[in-house]
Tab-separated table of C-alpha atoms in Angstrom:
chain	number	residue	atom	x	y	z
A	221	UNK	CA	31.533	42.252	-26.183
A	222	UNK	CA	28.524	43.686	-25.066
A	223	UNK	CA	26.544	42.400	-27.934
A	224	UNK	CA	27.706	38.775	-26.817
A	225	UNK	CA	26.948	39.156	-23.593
A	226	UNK	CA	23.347	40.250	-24.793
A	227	UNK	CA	23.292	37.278	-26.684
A	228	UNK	CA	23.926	35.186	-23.720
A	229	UNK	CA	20.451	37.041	-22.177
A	230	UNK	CA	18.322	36.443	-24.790
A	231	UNK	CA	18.862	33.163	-26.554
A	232	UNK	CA	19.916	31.215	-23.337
A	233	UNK	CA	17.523	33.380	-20.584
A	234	UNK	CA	20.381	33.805	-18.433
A	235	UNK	CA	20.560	36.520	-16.125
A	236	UNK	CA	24.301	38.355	-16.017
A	237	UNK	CA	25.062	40.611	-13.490
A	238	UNK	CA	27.762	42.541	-12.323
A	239	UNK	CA	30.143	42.765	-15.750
A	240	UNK	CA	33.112	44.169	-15.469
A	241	UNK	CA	35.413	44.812	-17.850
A	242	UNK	CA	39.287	45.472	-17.073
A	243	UNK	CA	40.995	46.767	-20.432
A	244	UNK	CA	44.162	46.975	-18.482
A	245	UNK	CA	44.307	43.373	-17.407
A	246	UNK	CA	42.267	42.825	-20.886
A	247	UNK	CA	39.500	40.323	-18.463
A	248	UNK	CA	35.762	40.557	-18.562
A	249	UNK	CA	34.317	39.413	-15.314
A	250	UNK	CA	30.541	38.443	-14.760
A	251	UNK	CA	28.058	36.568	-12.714
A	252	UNK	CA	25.366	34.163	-13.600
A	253	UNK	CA	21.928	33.756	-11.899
A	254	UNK	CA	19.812	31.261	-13.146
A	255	UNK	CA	20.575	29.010	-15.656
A	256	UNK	CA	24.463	27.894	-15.479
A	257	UNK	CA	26.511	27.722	-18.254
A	258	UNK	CA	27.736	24.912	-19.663
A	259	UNK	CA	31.086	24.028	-20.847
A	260	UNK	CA	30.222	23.833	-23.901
A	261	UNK	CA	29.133	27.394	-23.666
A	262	UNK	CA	31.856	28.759	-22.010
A	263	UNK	CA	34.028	27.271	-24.246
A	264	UNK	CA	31.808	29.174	-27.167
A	265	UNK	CA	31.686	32.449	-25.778
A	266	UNK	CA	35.466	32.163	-25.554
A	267	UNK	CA	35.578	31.291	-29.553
A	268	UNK	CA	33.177	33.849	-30.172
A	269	UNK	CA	35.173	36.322	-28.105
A	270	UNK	CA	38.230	35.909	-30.534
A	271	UNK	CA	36.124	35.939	-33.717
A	272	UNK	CA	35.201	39.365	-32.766
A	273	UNK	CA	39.233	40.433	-32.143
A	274	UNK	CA	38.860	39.870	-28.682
A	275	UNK	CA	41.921	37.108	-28.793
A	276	UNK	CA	43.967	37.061	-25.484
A	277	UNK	CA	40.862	38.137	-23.336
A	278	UNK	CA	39.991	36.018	-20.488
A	279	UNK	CA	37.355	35.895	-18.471
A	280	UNK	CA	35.649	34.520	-15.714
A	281	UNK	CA	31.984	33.493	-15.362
A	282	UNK	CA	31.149	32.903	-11.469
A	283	UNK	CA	28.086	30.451	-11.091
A	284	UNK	CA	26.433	30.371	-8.233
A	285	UNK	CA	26.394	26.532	-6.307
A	286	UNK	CA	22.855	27.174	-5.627
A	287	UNK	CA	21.978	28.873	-8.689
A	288	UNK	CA	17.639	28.349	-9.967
A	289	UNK	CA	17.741	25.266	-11.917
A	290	UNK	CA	19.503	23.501	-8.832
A	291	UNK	CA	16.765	25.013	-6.534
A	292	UNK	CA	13.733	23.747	-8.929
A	293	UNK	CA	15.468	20.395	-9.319
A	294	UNK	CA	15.385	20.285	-5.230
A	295	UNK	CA	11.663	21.766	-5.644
A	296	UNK	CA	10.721	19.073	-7.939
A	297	UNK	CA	12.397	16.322	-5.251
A	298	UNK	CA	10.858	17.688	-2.538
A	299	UNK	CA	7.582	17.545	-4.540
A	300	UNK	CA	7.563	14.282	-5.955
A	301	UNK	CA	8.678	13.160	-2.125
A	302	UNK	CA	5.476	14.935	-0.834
A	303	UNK	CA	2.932	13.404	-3.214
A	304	UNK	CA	4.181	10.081	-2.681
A	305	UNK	CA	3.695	10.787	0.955
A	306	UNK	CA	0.633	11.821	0.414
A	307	UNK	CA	0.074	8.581	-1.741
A	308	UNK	CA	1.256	6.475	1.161
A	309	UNK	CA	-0.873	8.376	3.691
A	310	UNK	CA	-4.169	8.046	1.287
A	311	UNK	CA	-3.131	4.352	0.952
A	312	UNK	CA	-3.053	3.863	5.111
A	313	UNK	CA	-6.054	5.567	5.580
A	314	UNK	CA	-7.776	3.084	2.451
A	315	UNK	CA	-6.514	0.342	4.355
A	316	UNK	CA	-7.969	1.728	7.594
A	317	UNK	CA	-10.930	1.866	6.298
A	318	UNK	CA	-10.999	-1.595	4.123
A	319	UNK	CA	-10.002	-3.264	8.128
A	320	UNK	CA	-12.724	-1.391	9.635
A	321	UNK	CA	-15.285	-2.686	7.252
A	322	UNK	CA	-13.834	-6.196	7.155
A	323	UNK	CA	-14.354	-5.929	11.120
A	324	UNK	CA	-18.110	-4.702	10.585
A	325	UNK	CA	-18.672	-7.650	8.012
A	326	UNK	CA	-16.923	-9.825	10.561
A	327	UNK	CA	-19.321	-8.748	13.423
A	328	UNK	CA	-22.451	-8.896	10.994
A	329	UNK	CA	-22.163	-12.322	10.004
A	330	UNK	CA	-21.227	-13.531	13.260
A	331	UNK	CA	-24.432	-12.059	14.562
A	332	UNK	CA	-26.470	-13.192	11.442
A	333	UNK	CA	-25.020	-16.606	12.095
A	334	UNK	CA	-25.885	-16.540	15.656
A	335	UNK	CA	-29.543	-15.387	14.922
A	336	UNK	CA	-29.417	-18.559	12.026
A	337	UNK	CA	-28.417	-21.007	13.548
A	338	UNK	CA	-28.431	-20.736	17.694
A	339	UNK	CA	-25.599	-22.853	18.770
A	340	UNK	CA	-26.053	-22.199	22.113
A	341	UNK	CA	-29.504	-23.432	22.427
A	342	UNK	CA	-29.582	-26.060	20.406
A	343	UNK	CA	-25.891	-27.495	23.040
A	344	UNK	CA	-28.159	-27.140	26.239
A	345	UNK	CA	-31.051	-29.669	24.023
A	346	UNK	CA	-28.227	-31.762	23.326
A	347	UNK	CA	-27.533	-31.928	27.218
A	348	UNK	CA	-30.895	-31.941	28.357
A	349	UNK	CA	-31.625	-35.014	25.662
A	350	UNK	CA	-28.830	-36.930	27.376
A	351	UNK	CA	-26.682	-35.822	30.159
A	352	UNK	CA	-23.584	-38.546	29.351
A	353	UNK	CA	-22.514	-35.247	26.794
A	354	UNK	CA	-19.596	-33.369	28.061
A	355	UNK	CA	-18.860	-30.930	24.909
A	356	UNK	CA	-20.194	-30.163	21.703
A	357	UNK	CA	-18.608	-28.299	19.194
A	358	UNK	CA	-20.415	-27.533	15.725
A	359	UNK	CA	-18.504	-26.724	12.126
A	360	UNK	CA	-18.897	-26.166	8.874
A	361	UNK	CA	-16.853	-28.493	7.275
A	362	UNK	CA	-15.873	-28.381	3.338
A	363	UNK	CA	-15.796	-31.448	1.424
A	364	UNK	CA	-14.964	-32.491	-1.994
A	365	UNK	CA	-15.200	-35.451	-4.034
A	366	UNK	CA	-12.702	-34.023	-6.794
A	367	UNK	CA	-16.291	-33.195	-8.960
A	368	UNK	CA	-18.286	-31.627	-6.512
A	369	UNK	CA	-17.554	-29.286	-3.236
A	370	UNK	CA	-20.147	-29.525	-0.262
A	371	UNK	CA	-20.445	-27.542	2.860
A	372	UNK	CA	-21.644	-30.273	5.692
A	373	UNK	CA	-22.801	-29.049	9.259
A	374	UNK	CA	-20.695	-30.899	11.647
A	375	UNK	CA	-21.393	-31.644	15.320
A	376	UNK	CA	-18.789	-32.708	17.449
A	377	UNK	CA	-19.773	-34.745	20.540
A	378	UNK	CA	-17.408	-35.281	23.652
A	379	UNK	CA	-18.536	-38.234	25.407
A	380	UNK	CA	-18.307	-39.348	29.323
A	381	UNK	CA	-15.452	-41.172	29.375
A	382	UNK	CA	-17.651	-44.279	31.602
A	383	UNK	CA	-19.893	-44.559	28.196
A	384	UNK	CA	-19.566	-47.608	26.781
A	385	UNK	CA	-18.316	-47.453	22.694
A	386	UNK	CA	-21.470	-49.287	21.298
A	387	UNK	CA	-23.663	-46.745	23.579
A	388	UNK	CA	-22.018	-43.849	22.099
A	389	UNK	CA	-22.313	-45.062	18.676
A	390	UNK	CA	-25.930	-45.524	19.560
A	391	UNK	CA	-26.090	-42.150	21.261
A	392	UNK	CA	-24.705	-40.621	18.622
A	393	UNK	CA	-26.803	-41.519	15.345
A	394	UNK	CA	-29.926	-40.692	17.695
A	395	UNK	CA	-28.544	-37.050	18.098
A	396	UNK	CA	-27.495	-36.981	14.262
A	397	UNK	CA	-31.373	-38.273	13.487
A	398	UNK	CA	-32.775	-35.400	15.747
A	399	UNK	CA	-30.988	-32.896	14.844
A	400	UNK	CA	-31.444	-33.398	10.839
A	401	UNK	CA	-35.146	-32.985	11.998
A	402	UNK	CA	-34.618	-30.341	14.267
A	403	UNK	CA	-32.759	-27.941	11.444
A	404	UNK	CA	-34.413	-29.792	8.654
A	405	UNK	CA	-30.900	-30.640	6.611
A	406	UNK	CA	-30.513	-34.417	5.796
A	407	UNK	CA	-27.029	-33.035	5.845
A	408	UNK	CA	-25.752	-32.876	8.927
A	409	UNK	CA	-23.128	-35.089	10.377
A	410	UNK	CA	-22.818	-35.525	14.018
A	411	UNK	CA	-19.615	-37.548	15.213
């Protein structure tokens, strides 16, 4: 018996404890830390048990619920669960940081643009050249032909309503003339 229960220590690294044998009752009781048996094992030890002339012995193998390979299964959950946190958290603070920059890059060309081309100065010309303008508004508009894409500077001009049409038209392909001199770009569209 012994040497079967020895077996059970080496070959499957399974910690018994507590054996006790009852010769009376003919049962062999014994707890398992570690490793649990199987069924398949149990149901070996028992044929082994009777190979040896231990036939009519039972006995009774108590497994602990919470034995070590249930604990590093949990360990290896509760792992796994941490590093994909950890993942996620990296993965925020990346896309933290991508927004930030996006908002720097925003700000820089907006200020590069401004410095480029001054919208606001070049509106209060347009108002000083003729005071009939209510609003400009400037774009960059993109055009395409189907063979080739353009980017086209385009002023928008709001008009005193008490402007006759044929003075605006007038009005406006003077501004569109000075201001393709002004920011030398044949280009530009004013409308």
């Amino acid at each position: 018996m012994d040497l079967l229960i020895n077996e059970l220590k080496s070959e499957k690294g399974i910690l018994i404890l507590d054996v006790k044998t009852n010769y009376e009752t003919k049962e062999i009781k014994f707890a398992v830390i570690g490793k649990s048996l199987s069924k398949e094992e149990i149901s070996q030890f028992k044929q082994d048990m009777n190979q040896m002339g231990y036939e009519g012995c039972s006995f009774k193998v108590f497994q602990d619920a919470g034995n070590i390979e249930t604990i590093n299964k949990i360990d290896d959950i509760q792992n796994s669960f941490l590093s994909n946190q950890q993942l996620l958290v990296k993965k925020d603070a990346d896309l933290l940081e991508k927004d930030r920059e996006i908002f720097t890059l925003k700000n820089q060309l907006t200020i590069k643009n401004n410095a480029v081309f001054p919208f606001n100065q070049i509106a209060k010309e347009i108002k000083a050249l003729n005071a009939e303008v209510e609003e400009v508004a400037y774009s960059n508009s993109i055009v395409t032909n189907f063979e080739n894409t353009d980017t086209i500077p385009t002023f928008e001009i709001k008009w005193n309503k008490k402007i006759a049409t044929k003075k605006k038209i007038e009005e406006t392909k003077k501004l569109q003339n000075w201001l393709q001199a002004k920011l030398k770009n044949d280009k530009i569209i004013v409308k």
